Amino acid sequence: MAAQMRLMLWVLAGSFVSACSQKVCIFDIDMTLTRGAFANASKCNCELPKYDHGWPGVYAKQAVEECLHQGFQVGISTAEPRVVALSKQRKEFLRQLSPRWFNETFFASELMQYGNRNKTTGLVDILRYTKSRAECAIFFDDKLENAKYAEAVGINYQQASDDKNDGRIPVFDADCGLNSTQFVSGMRKVYRSCNLTNYVPWSERK
């Protein structure tokens, strides 16, 4: 009830932040920043070593660093319980992606949302914490069914994964996680909705 009331107040408030709103990239972890443990290493072209719960996604490291380079803050929204989301192994994995961003201050902040399959409330908490408008946020998640949680408050959504049966049932063993095409698609969405200049992928920059 408290969470529903908080969400209602946020929606009614509308643009509760100033025109100098911040921007934020929000990532799921499993099968978004990670890939399946048995995904084809050559196909996925991963840069980081395997860890016990999966492998880094195709462009996980590049995506996080690119968001930061473009002036976006970075948040995490995962349904994993606290004992997993804040485990030593999970923290070590995220630090491999960006040691300067994923530090203990981050893990103790509202940028790290976990433990709720209905992700809307956590996404709203990230918006509030970063002072970002919904149209200046992008949520990357492998499950298409999670799009509704972002869309409920006007956050841009981009599905992240290579291998799906029907867009809803992930093939965990072969899933490569976020790739460059999906990342660029998501960034272009948020650049348009946030009225930013056109997004130019790193591969096209001189």
N, CA and C of each residue as an Amber inpcrd file, in Angstrom:
protein
   618
   0.8210000  -1.1990000   0.0000000   0.0000000   0.0000000   0.0000000
   0.8610000   1.2580000   0.0000000   1.8990000   1.2580000   0.8450000
   2.7900000   2.4150000   0.9160000   3.4840000   2.6520000  -0.4170000
   3.9110000   1.5420000  -1.0520000   4.5880000   1.6650000  -2.3440000
   3.6380000   2.2080000  -3.4040000   2.3740000   1.7590000  -3.3880000
   1.3890000   2.2400000  -4.3510000   1.1110000   3.7220000  -4.1520000
   1.0170000   4.1490000  -2.8980000   0.7820000   5.5540000  -2.6070000
   1.9540000   6.4100000  -3.0730000   3.1700000   5.9160000  -2.8520000
   4.3640000   6.6400000  -3.2680000   4.3840000   6.7970000  -4.7790000
   4.0370000   5.7250000  -5.4900000   3.9960000   5.7730000  -6.9440000
   2.9340000   6.7550000  -7.4180000   1.7460000   6.7430000  -6.7840000
   0.6560000   7.6250000  -7.1710000   1.0560000   9.0890000  -7.0170000
   1.6960000   9.3920000  -5.8950000   2.1210000  10.7660000  -5.6420000
   3.1420000  11.2170000  -6.6700000   4.0360000  10.2860000  -7.0530000
   5.0510000  10.6430000  -8.0380000   4.4200000  10.9350000  -9.3860000
   3.4750000  10.0930000  -9.7970000   2.8220000  10.2840000 -11.0920000
   2.0470000  11.5890000 -11.1110000   1.3140000  11.8840000 -10.0160000
   0.5410000  13.1140000  -9.9420000   1.4350000  14.3430000  -9.9610000
   2.6130000  14.1880000  -9.4240000   3.5350000  15.3230000  -9.3760000
   4.0520000  15.6940000 -10.7540000   4.0160000  14.7370000 -11.6790000
   4.4510000  14.9920000 -13.0440000   5.9230000  15.3220000 -13.0970000
   6.2520000  16.4200000 -13.7220000   7.6630000  16.7990000 -13.8430000
   8.1070000  17.4730000 -12.5540000   8.4250000  16.6600000 -11.5690000
   8.7480000  17.1970000 -10.2540000  10.1810000  17.6870000 -10.1630000
  10.9660000  17.4620000 -11.2140000  12.3370000  17.9550000 -11.2160000
  12.4590000  19.1040000 -12.2010000  13.5190000  19.8410000 -12.1240000
  13.6990000  21.0270000 -12.9480000  14.0370000  20.6540000 -14.3790000
  14.0880000  21.6870000 -15.2160000  14.4350000  21.4690000 -16.6160000
  15.8730000  20.9810000 -16.7570000  16.6720000  21.1710000 -15.7260000
  18.0610000  20.7070000 -15.7380000  18.1350000  19.2740000 -15.2350000
  17.1820000  18.4760000 -15.6490000  17.0880000  17.0990000 -15.1850000
  18.3260000  16.3000000 -15.5500000  18.6390000  15.3500000 -14.7040000
  19.7210000  14.4150000 -14.9650000  19.2330000  13.3190000 -15.9120000
  20.1590000  12.4580000 -16.3440000  19.8460000  11.3470000 -17.2310000
  20.3520000  10.0750000 -16.5860000  19.6480000   8.9650000 -16.8430000
  20.0600000   7.7280000 -16.1810000  19.8180000   6.5100000 -17.0650000
  20.8130000   5.6350000 -17.1330000  20.6820000   4.3060000 -17.7300000
  20.4380000   3.3180000 -16.5910000  19.4170000   2.4980000 -16.7270000
  19.0870000   1.5110000 -15.6990000  19.1970000   0.1230000 -16.3230000
  19.9230000  -0.7480000 -15.6600000  20.1660000  -2.0870000 -16.1930000
  19.6320000  -3.1600000 -15.2540000  18.9640000  -4.1600000 -15.8320000
  18.7610000  -5.4360000 -15.1590000  20.1360000  -6.1190000 -15.1320000
  20.2600000  -7.1960000 -14.3580000  21.5460000  -7.9030000 -14.3180000
  21.4990000  -9.1950000 -15.1290000  20.7220000 -10.1810000 -14.6760000
  20.7260000 -11.4980000 -15.3180000  20.2700000 -11.4270000 -16.7660000
  21.0730000 -11.9500000 -17.6600000  20.8150000 -12.0240000 -19.0880000
  20.7120000 -10.6460000 -19.7450000  21.1390000  -9.6130000 -19.0190000
  21.2690000  -8.2690000 -19.5830000  22.7250000  -7.8440000 -19.4700000
  23.2060000  -7.6970000 -18.2440000  24.6370000  -7.4610000 -18.0350000
  25.4130000  -8.7680000 -17.9850000  24.7110000  -9.8860000 -17.8130000
  25.3610000 -11.1950000 -17.8770000  24.8590000 -11.9510000 -19.1000000
  25.5400000 -13.0270000 -19.4240000  25.0740000 -13.9460000 -20.4590000
  25.0090000 -15.3400000 -19.8690000  24.3620000 -16.2530000 -20.5780000
  24.2470000 -17.6170000 -20.1000000  25.6020000 -18.2860000 -19.9450000
  25.7250000 -19.1200000 -18.9410000  27.0100000 -19.7650000 -18.6540000
  27.4860000 -20.6470000 -19.7990000  26.5650000 -21.1050000 -20.6480000
  26.9440000 -21.9830000 -21.7510000  26.7620000 -21.3110000 -23.1100000
  26.6500000 -20.0000000 -23.1000000  26.5650000 -19.2860000 -24.3740000
  27.8750000 -19.4460000 -25.1310000  27.7850000 -19.4100000 -26.4390000
  28.9690000 -19.5880000 -27.2720000  29.9240000 -18.4170000 -27.0830000
  31.1140000 -18.6960000 -26.5870000  32.0600000 -17.6290000 -26.2500000
  32.4590000 -16.8210000 -27.4790000  32.5930000 -17.4940000 -28.6110000
  32.9760000 -16.8000000 -29.8280000  31.8620000 -15.8690000 -30.2950000
  30.6350000 -16.3560000 -30.2570000  29.4930000 -15.5510000 -30.6770000
  29.3070000 -14.3520000 -29.7670000  29.4590000 -14.5850000 -28.4680000
  29.1880000 -13.5220000 -27.5060000  30.3420000 -12.5410000 -27.3770000
  31.5350000 -12.9710000 -27.7340000  32.6840000 -12.0730000 -27.7520000
  32.8670000 -11.3560000 -26.4140000  32.8250000 -12.1120000 -25.3310000
  32.9450000 -11.5140000 -24.0060000  34.3900000 -11.1620000 -23.6910000
  34.5640000 -10.1070000 -22.9250000  35.8990000  -9.6420000 -22.5790000
  36.3210000 -10.0800000 -21.1870000  35.3730000 -10.4080000 -20.3480000
  35.6770000 -10.6800000 -18.9500000  35.5550000 -12.1620000 -18.6370000
  36.2410000 -12.6420000 -17.6180000  36.1970000 -14.0680000 -17.2800000
  34.8610000 -14.5000000 -16.7010000  34.6060000 -15.7780000 -16.7680000
  33.3870000 -16.3550000 -16.2120000  33.3610000 -16.1650000 -14.6990000
  32.1570000 -15.9950000 -14.1530000  32.0150000 -16.0540000 -12.7020000
  30.8710000 -16.9990000 -12.4110000  30.5810000 -17.2550000 -11.1430000
  29.7750000 -18.4220000 -10.7980000  28.3050000 -18.3180000 -11.1700000
  27.8100000 -17.1460000 -11.5160000  26.3810000 -17.0220000 -11.8110000
  26.1150000 -16.6640000 -13.2690000  27.1340000 -16.6800000 -14.0900000
  26.9450000 -16.3250000 -15.4890000  28.1720000 -15.6280000 -16.0280000
  28.0630000 -15.1080000 -17.2200000  29.1720000 -14.4160000 -17.8600000
  28.7270000 -13.0060000 -18.1950000  29.6740000 -12.0760000 -18.3420000
  29.2860000 -10.7260000 -18.7600000  28.5880000 -10.7560000 -20.1080000
  27.6040000  -9.8920000 -20.2940000  26.9230000  -9.7920000 -21.5700000
  27.8700000  -9.2850000 -22.6470000  27.4230000  -9.3530000 -23.8740000
  28.2760000  -9.0360000 -25.0100000  28.9280000  -7.6610000 -24.8770000
  28.1220000  -6.6560000 -24.5730000  28.6240000  -5.2870000 -24.4870000
  28.3420000  -4.6730000 -23.1230000  28.3190000  -5.4970000 -22.0930000
  27.9880000  -4.9980000 -20.7560000  28.9570000  -3.9140000 -20.3010000
  30.2240000  -4.2010000 -20.3740000  31.2320000  -3.2350000 -19.9170000
  31.1880000  -1.9600000 -20.7540000  31.1220000  -2.1270000 -22.0680000
  31.0820000  -0.9640000 -22.9440000  29.8300000  -0.1350000 -22.7080000
  28.6890000  -0.8080000 -22.4870000  27.4260000  -0.1010000 -22.2900000
  27.4590000   0.7570000 -21.0350000  27.9280000   0.1860000 -19.9410000
  27.9980000   0.9390000 -18.6840000  28.9280000   2.1340000 -18.8370000
  30.1030000   1.9110000 -19.3960000  31.0660000   3.0000000 -19.5400000
  30.5840000   4.0560000 -20.5320000  29.8710000   3.6320000 -21.5740000
  29.3480000   4.5900000 -22.5420000  28.2740000   5.4660000 -21.9140000
  27.4040000   4.8840000 -21.1060000  26.3980000   5.6920000 -20.4070000
  27.0780000   6.7540000 -19.5520000  28.0770000   6.3500000 -18.7890000
  28.7890000   7.2960000 -17.9320000  29.5020000   8.3590000 -18.7700000
  30.0980000   7.9440000 -19.8760000  30.8110000   8.8730000 -20.7580000
  29.8620000   9.9160000 -21.3330000  28.6160000   9.5320000 -21.5880000
  27.6240000  10.4390000 -22.1590000  26.9090000  11.2780000 -21.0960000
  27.3520000  11.1810000 -19.8590000  26.7740000  12.0120000 -18.8060000
  25.5630000  11.4230000 -18.1200000  25.3050000  10.1440000 -18.3510000
  24.2080000   9.4590000 -17.6800000  24.7080000   8.8720000 -16.3610000
  23.8480000   8.8790000 -15.3510000  24.1210000   8.0650000 -14.1820000
  23.7060000   6.6300000 -14.5160000  24.1010000   5.6850000 -13.7010000
  23.7880000   4.2780000 -13.9550000  23.1350000   3.6760000 -12.7180000
  21.9880000   3.0250000 -12.9350000  21.2890000   2.3400000 -11.8550000
  21.0830000   0.8770000 -12.1870000  20.7690000   0.1010000 -11.1660000
  20.5010000  -1.3320000 -11.3210000  19.1000000  -1.6340000 -10.8110000
  18.3470000  -2.4120000 -11.5850000  17.0350000  -2.8860000 -11.1480000
  16.9580000  -4.3830000 -11.4060000  17.0320000  -5.1700000 -10.3460000
  17.0060000  -6.6220000 -10.4630000  15.9890000  -7.2080000  -9.5000000
  15.3720000  -8.3080000  -9.9070000  14.4220000  -8.9940000  -9.0290000
  15.1290000  -9.8850000  -8.0170000  16.4340000  -9.9950000  -8.1290000
  17.1870000 -10.8330000  -7.2030000  16.9970000 -10.3640000  -5.7630000
  16.9430000 -11.2870000  -4.8050000  16.8410000 -10.8930000  -3.3980000
  18.1310000 -10.2430000  -2.9170000  18.0470000  -9.5550000  -1.7960000
  19.2020000  -8.8520000  -1.2470000  20.4240000  -9.7580000  -1.0940000
  20.1980000 -11.0020000  -0.6260000  21.3180000 -11.9010000  -0.3500000
  22.1160000 -12.2130000  -1.6120000  21.4730000 -12.1410000  -2.7710000
  22.1580000 -12.3710000  -4.0470000  22.6590000 -11.0510000  -4.6320000
  21.7760000 -10.0530000  -4.6640000  22.1210000  -8.7780000  -5.2980000
  23.3170000  -8.0960000  -4.6460000  23.4480000  -8.2490000  -3.3290000
  24.5440000  -7.6040000  -2.6040000  25.5960000  -8.6030000  -2.1390000
  25.6170000  -9.7650000  -2.7700000  26.6220000 -10.7670000  -2.4150000
  28.0080000 -10.3150000  -2.8700000  29.0200000 -10.9070000  -2.2990000
  30.4000000 -10.5780000  -2.6590000  30.6440000 -10.8210000  -4.1420000
  30.1310000 -11.9470000  -4.6560000  30.3520000 -12.2770000  -6.0610000
  29.6670000 -11.2870000  -6.9960000  28.4470000 -10.8840000  -6.6340000
  27.7210000  -9.9290000  -7.4760000  28.4380000  -8.5740000  -7.4910000
  28.8810000  -8.1220000  -6.3360000  29.6030000  -6.8490000  -6.2840000
  30.8880000  -6.9070000  -7.0990000  31.6030000  -8.0150000  -6.9850000
  32.8520000  -8.1580000  -7.7400000  32.5830000  -8.1290000  -9.2400000
  31.4890000  -8.7680000  -9.6480000  31.1380000  -8.7700000 -11.0640000
  30.8670000  -7.3520000 -11.5570000  30.0450000  -6.6070000 -10.8250000
  29.7170000  -5.2510000 -11.2490000  30.9500000  -4.3520000 -11.2430000
  31.8220000  -4.5530000 -10.2810000  33.0480000  -3.7420000 -10.2400000
  33.9180000  -3.9880000 -11.4680000  33.8770000  -5.1890000 -12.0200000
  34.6250000  -5.4630000 -13.2490000  34.1120000  -4.6040000 -14.3990000
  32.8160000  -4.3040000 -14.3810000  32.2310000  -3.5000000 -15.4480000
  32.6220000  -2.0340000 -15.3220000  32.6710000  -1.5240000 -14.0880000
  33.0880000  -0.1390000 -13.8650000  33.4790000   0.0440000 -12.4060000
  34.7480000  -0.1340000 -12.0890000  35.1820000   0.0010000 -10.6980000
  34.9750000   1.3970000 -10.1400000  34.9910000   2.4170000 -10.9900000
  34.8100000   3.7820000 -10.4930000  33.3610000   4.0750000 -10.1350000
  32.4180000   3.3380000 -10.7010000  31.0030000   3.6000000 -10.4470000
  30.4160000   2.6270000  -9.4310000  30.6940000   1.3500000  -9.6100000
  30.1060000   0.3360000  -8.7280000  30.9810000   0.1630000  -7.4820000
  30.8080000   1.0780000  -6.5420000  31.5510000   1.0450000  -5.2860000
  30.5720000   0.8900000  -4.1220000  31.0660000   0.9030000  -2.9150000
  30.1950000   0.6750000  -1.7600000  29.1630000   1.7840000  -1.5910000
  29.5100000   2.9950000  -1.9840000  28.5300000   4.0870000  -1.9340000
  27.3630000   3.7840000  -2.8580000  27.6740000   3.2720000  -4.0490000
  26.6180000   2.8890000  -4.9880000  25.7330000   1.8010000  -4.3920000
  26.3350000   0.7480000  -3.8740000  25.5630000  -0.3960000  -3.3880000
  24.6510000  -0.0260000  -2.2150000  25.0010000   1.0220000  -1.4760000
  24.1940000   1.4520000  -0.3340000  23.1410000   2.4850000  -0.7220000
  23.1410000   2.8960000  -1.9840000  22.2370000   3.9570000  -2.4190000
  20.9910000   3.3900000  -3.0920000  20.0690000   4.2880000  -3.4350000
  18.8460000   3.8830000  -4.1270000  19.0820000   3.6180000  -5.6050000
  20.2990000   3.7870000  -6.0630000  20.6290000   3.3790000  -7.4250000
  20.6280000   1.8670000  -7.5630000  20.7520000   1.1600000  -6.4520000
  20.7800000  -0.3070000  -6.4440000  19.4340000  -0.8160000  -5.9550000
  18.5620000  -1.2020000  -6.8850000  17.2210000  -1.6770000  -6.5610000
  17.1500000  -3.1870000  -6.7640000  16.5850000  -3.8880000  -5.8040000
  16.5500000  -5.3490000  -5.8670000  15.3440000  -5.8830000  -5.1010000
  15.0310000  -7.1610000  -5.3460000  14.0680000  -7.8780000  -4.5250000
  12.6070000  -7.6670000  -4.8350000  12.2720000  -7.0930000  -5.9980000
  10.8660000  -6.8710000  -6.3170000  10.6420000  -7.1710000  -7.7920000
   9.7920000  -8.1550000  -8.0820000   9.5270000  -8.5090000  -9.4810000
   8.7350000  -7.4180000 -10.1940000   7.9030000  -6.6820000  -9.4530000
   7.2640000  -5.4930000 -10.0140000   8.2650000  -4.3510000  -9.8820000
   8.8860000  -3.9950000 -10.9820000  10.0310000  -3.0930000 -10.9170000
   9.6670000  -1.6120000 -10.9420000   8.3900000  -1.2900000 -11.0920000
   8.0080000   0.1150000 -11.2270000   8.4510000   0.9560000 -10.0430000
   8.1830000   0.4810000  -8.8330000   8.5340000   1.2610000  -7.6450000
  10.0280000   1.5270000  -7.5780000  10.8330000   0.5020000  -7.8550000
  12.2790000   0.6830000  -7.8370000  12.7600000   1.6490000  -8.9050000
  12.1460000   1.5950000 -10.0790000  12.5070000   2.5240000 -11.1440000
  12.1940000   3.9610000 -10.7420000  11.0450000   4.1440000 -10.1010000
  10.6720000   5.4750000  -9.6150000  11.6650000   5.9670000  -8.5680000
  12.0850000   5.0660000  -7.6930000  13.0680000   5.4440000  -6.6720000
  14.3740000   5.9130000  -7.3150000  14.7700000   5.2520000  -8.4080000
  15.9860000   5.6660000  -9.1100000  15.7970000   7.0420000  -9.7390000
  14.6340000   7.2810000 -10.3450000  14.3590000   8.6010000 -10.9200000
  14.4550000   9.6840000  -9.8580000  13.8310000   9.4290000  -8.7300000
  13.8270000  10.4190000  -7.6550000  15.2440000  10.6650000  -7.1370000
  15.9770000   9.5990000  -6.9450000  17.3300000   9.7090000  -6.3930000
  18.2580000  10.4890000  -7.3320000  18.1110000  10.2520000  -8.6250000
  18.9860000  10.9040000  -9.6030000  18.4410000  12.2390000 -10.0920000
  17.2070000  12.5870000  -9.6600000  16.5490000  13.8150000 -10.1180000
  16.4020000  13.8180000 -11.6410000  16.0130000  12.6640000 -12.1630000
  15.8380000  12.5000000 -13.6050000  14.3610000  12.4660000 -13.9640000
  14.0130000  13.0150000 -15.1150000  12.6720000  12.8470000 -15.6520000
  12.5870000  11.4850000 -16.3280000  11.3890000  10.9200000 -16.3630000
  11.2120000   9.5910000 -16.9480000  11.6650000   9.5420000 -18.4000000
  11.3910000  10.6050000 -19.1450000  11.7650000  10.6110000 -20.5600000
  13.2720000  10.7010000 -20.7660000  14.0080000  10.9720000 -19.7030000
  15.4710000  11.0220000 -19.7760000  16.0970000   9.7880000 -19.1360000
  15.3210000   8.7110000 -19.0790000  15.8030000   7.4470000 -18.5170000
  15.5720000   6.3230000 -19.5180000  16.4590000   5.3490000 -19.5190000
  16.3320000   4.1650000 -20.3690000  16.5610000   2.9300000 -19.5100000
  15.6690000   1.9460000 -19.6470000  15.7460000   0.7140000 -18.8630000
  16.0330000  -0.4410000 -19.8010000  17.1690000  -1.1140000 -19.5980000
  17.5520000  -2.2920000 -20.3810000  17.2450000  -3.5450000 -19.5680000
  16.4490000  -4.4540000 -20.1340000  16.0560000  -5.6780000 -19.4260000
  15.8080000  -6.7680000 -20.4590000  16.1990000  -8.0060000 -20.1380000
  16.0340000  -9.0790000 -21.1250000  14.5950000  -9.5300000 -21.2880000
  13.7540000  -9.3230000 -20.2890000  12.3870000  -9.8360000 -20.3400000
  11.4330000  -8.7880000 -20.9030000  10.8270000  -9.1090000 -22.0360000
   9.8790000  -8.1920000 -22.6550000   8.7120000  -7.8910000 -21.7250000
   8.3540000  -8.8580000 -20.8940000   7.2390000  -8.6590000 -19.9660000
   7.5260000  -7.5600000 -18.9480000   8.7900000  -7.2030000 -18.7600000
   9.1370000  -6.1470000 -17.8090000   9.0210000  -4.7500000 -18.4060000
   8.7230000  -4.6730000 -19.7000000   8.5520000  -3.3620000 -20.3310000
   7.4340000  -2.5750000 -19.6560000   6.4030000  -3.2740000 -19.2130000
   5.2480000  -2.5790000 -18.6320000   5.6020000  -1.8080000 -17.3730000
   6.6160000  -2.2650000 -16.6420000   6.9990000  -1.5710000 -15.4110000
   7.6480000  -0.2260000 -15.7240000   8.4070000  -0.1700000 -16.8000000
   9.0020000   1.1010000 -17.2170000   7.9550000   2.0030000 -17.8580000
   7.1510000   1.4180000 -18.7270000   6.1620000   2.2010000 -19.4560000
   5.0930000   2.7810000 -18.5390000   4.8730000   2.1620000 -17.3760000
   3.8710000   2.6560000 -16.4270000   4.1690000   4.0760000 -15.9690000
   5.4360000   4.4500000 -15.9850000   5.8060000   5.8010000 -15.5490000
   6.5440000   6.5720000 -16.6450000   6.4740000   6.0820000 -17.8770000
   7.0230000   6.8220000 -19.0040000   8.5070000   6.6690000 -19.2450000
   9.1270000   5.6570000 -18.6420000  10.5470000   5.4000000 -18.8680000
  10.7260000   4.6260000 -20.1740000  11.7250000   4.9850000 -20.9440000
  12.0390000   4.2420000 -22.1670000  12.4890000   2.8270000 -21.8160000
  12.1170000   1.8720000 -22.6680000  12.4840000   0.4690000 -22.4360000
  13.1740000  -0.0900000 -23.6710000  14.1950000  -0.8990000 -23.4370000
  14.8680000  -1.6160000 -24.5220000  15.1210000  -3.0490000 -24.0970000
  14.6000000  -4.0020000 -24.8700000  14.8620000  -5.4030000 -24.5630000
  16.3090000  -5.7430000 -24.8900000  16.9150000  -6.5360000 -24.0330000
  18.3200000  -6.9060000 -24.1990000  18.4690000  -8.4130000 -24.1210000
  18.8040000  -9.0300000 -25.2220000  19.1490000 -10.4530000 -25.2750000
  19.2250000 -10.8560000 -26.7310000  19.9720000 -11.9100000 -27.0030000
  20.0940000 -12.4060000 -28.3680000  19.1120000 -13.5270000 -28.6710000
  18.9860000 -14.4540000 -27.7480000  18.2700000 -15.6910000 -28.0400000
  16.9890000 -15.8050000 -27.2290000  15.8570000 -15.8290000 -27.9270000
  14.5590000 -15.9640000 -27.2770000  13.7320000 -16.9910000 -28.0410000
  12.8570000 -17.6820000 -27.3170000  11.9030000 -18.5620000 -27.9880000
  10.7890000 -17.7370000 -28.6150000  10.1550000 -16.8970000 -27.8040000
   9.0180000 -16.1300000 -28.3020000   9.0240000 -14.7040000 -27.7560000
  10.1700000 -14.2260000 -27.2880000  10.2430000 -12.8860000 -26.7260000
   9.9090000 -12.8410000 -25.2550000   9.4620000 -13.9490000 -24.6840000
   9.0930000 -13.9750000 -23.2670000   9.8410000 -15.0460000 -22.5000000
  10.1840000 -16.1390000 -23.1560000  10.8370000 -17.2520000 -22.4590000
  12.3200000 -17.2560000 -22.8120000  13.1850000 -16.8640000 -21.9000000
  14.6080000 -16.7900000 -22.2260000  15.2680000 -18.1510000 -22.3340000
  16.1520000 -18.3000000 -23.2950000  16.9600000 -19.5050000 -23.4170000
  18.2460000 -19.2260000 -22.6420000  18.2140000 -19.4910000 -21.3390000
  19.2750000 -19.0330000 -20.4530000  20.6550000 -19.5460000 -20.8500000
  20.7630000 -20.7940000 -21.2750000  22.0750000 -21.3630000 -21.5440000
  22.7730000 -20.6980000 -22.7190000  21.9950000 -20.1750000 -23.6740000
  22.5950000 -19.6320000 -24.8910000  22.4810000 -18.1160000 -24.9920000
  21.7950000 -17.4990000 -24.0630000  21.5320000 -16.0650000 -24.1380000
  22.8230000 -15.2750000 -23.9730000  23.0680000 -14.3380000 -24.8880000
  24.3100000 -13.5600000 -24.8560000  24.1870000 -12.2610000 -24.0780000
  23.0010000 -11.8680000 -23.6850000  22.8560000 -10.6070000 -22.9730000
  22.8560000  -9.4140000 -23.9200000  23.0150000  -8.2320000 -23.3480000
  22.9620000  -6.9860000 -24.1050000  24.0300000  -6.9490000 -25.1960000
  23.6140000  -6.5680000 -26.4130000  24.5940000  -6.4130000 -27.4900000
  24.5980000  -4.9700000 -27.9830000  25.4870000  -4.6790000 -28.9080000
  25.6670000  -3.2890000 -29.3420000  24.4440000  -2.7400000 -30.0630000
  23.7930000  -3.5700000 -30.8750000  22.6150000  -3.1100000 -31.6100000
  21.5060000  -2.6990000 -30.6600000  21.2620000  -3.5300000 -29.6520000
  20.2160000  -3.2190000 -28.6780000  20.5760000  -1.9850000 -27.8550000
  21.8380000  -1.8740000 -27.4750000  22.2550000  -0.7190000 -26.6860000
  22.0700000   0.5760000 -27.4740000  22.5150000   0.5860000 -28.7180000
  22.3800000   1.7830000 -29.5470000  20.9090000   2.1290000 -29.7420000
  20.0640000   1.1170000 -29.9640000  18.6300000   1.3480000 -30.1130000
  18.0540000   2.0210000 -28.8700000  18.4350000   1.5270000 -27.7020000
  17.9480000   2.1140000 -26.4600000  18.4260000   3.5380000 -26.2680000
  19.6910000   3.7930000 -26.5690000  20.2290000   5.1430000 -26.4030000
  19.5560000   6.1260000 -27.3600000  19.2630000   5.6870000 -28.5580000
  18.5750000   6.5720000 -29.5050000  17.1640000   6.9010000 -29.0220000
  16.5110000   5.9410000 -28.3890000  15.1830000   6.2030000 -27.8280000
  15.2370000   7.3000000 -26.7780000  16.1780000   7.1700000 -25.8510000
  16.2380000   8.1360000 -24.7500000  16.7360000   9.4920000 -25.2390000
  17.6100000   9.5190000 -26.2170000  18.0540000  10.7980000 -26.7700000
  16.8890000  11.5390000 -27.4130000  16.0250000  10.8110000 -28.1270000
  14.8640000  11.4520000 -28.7520000  13.8860000  11.9610000 -27.7060000
  13.5420000  11.1190000 -26.7540000  12.5120000  11.4960000 -25.7820000
  12.9890000  12.5800000 -24.8300000  14.3030000  12.6670000 -24.6170000
  14.8740000  13.6680000 -23.7130000  15.2970000  14.9340000 -24.4660000
  15.0020000  14.9590000 -25.7770000  15.3340000  16.1150000 -26.6180000
  16.8270000  16.4410000 -26.6070000  17.6320000  15.3850000 -26.6970000
  19.0730000  15.5520000 -26.7960000  19.4770000  15.5250000 -28.2680000
  20.7150000  15.8740000 -28.5560000  21.1930000  15.7440000 -29.9260000
  21.2230000  14.2680000 -30.3040000  21.2620000  13.9860000 -31.5840000
  21.2420000  12.6010000 -32.0390000  22.3950000  11.8070000 -31.4310000
  22.0880000  10.5800000 -30.9970000  23.1220000   9.7360000 -30.4160000
  23.9820000   9.1310000 -31.5200000  25.2750000   9.2720000 -31.3950000
  26.2210000   8.6900000 -32.3480000  26.9520000   7.5500000 -31.6470000
  26.7670000   6.3100000 -32.1010000  27.4400000   5.1670000 -31.4650000
  28.9500000   5.3200000 -31.5130000  29.6190000   4.7110000 -30.5290000
  31.0800000   4.8170000 -30.4740000  31.7390000   4.2860000 -31.7330000
  31.1000000   3.3020000 -32.3940000  31.6860000   2.7050000 -33.5960000
  31.6760000   3.6680000 -34.7820000  30.8650000   4.7360000 -34.7020000
  30.7460000   5.6850000 -35.8100000  31.4560000   7.0060000 -35.5330000
  32.0860000   7.1180000 -34.3760000  32.7680000   8.3700000 -34.0480000
  34.1570000   8.4050000 -34.6620000  34.5570000   9.5680000 -35.0940000
  35.8870000   9.7300000 -35.6860000  36.8950000  10.0720000 -34.5990000
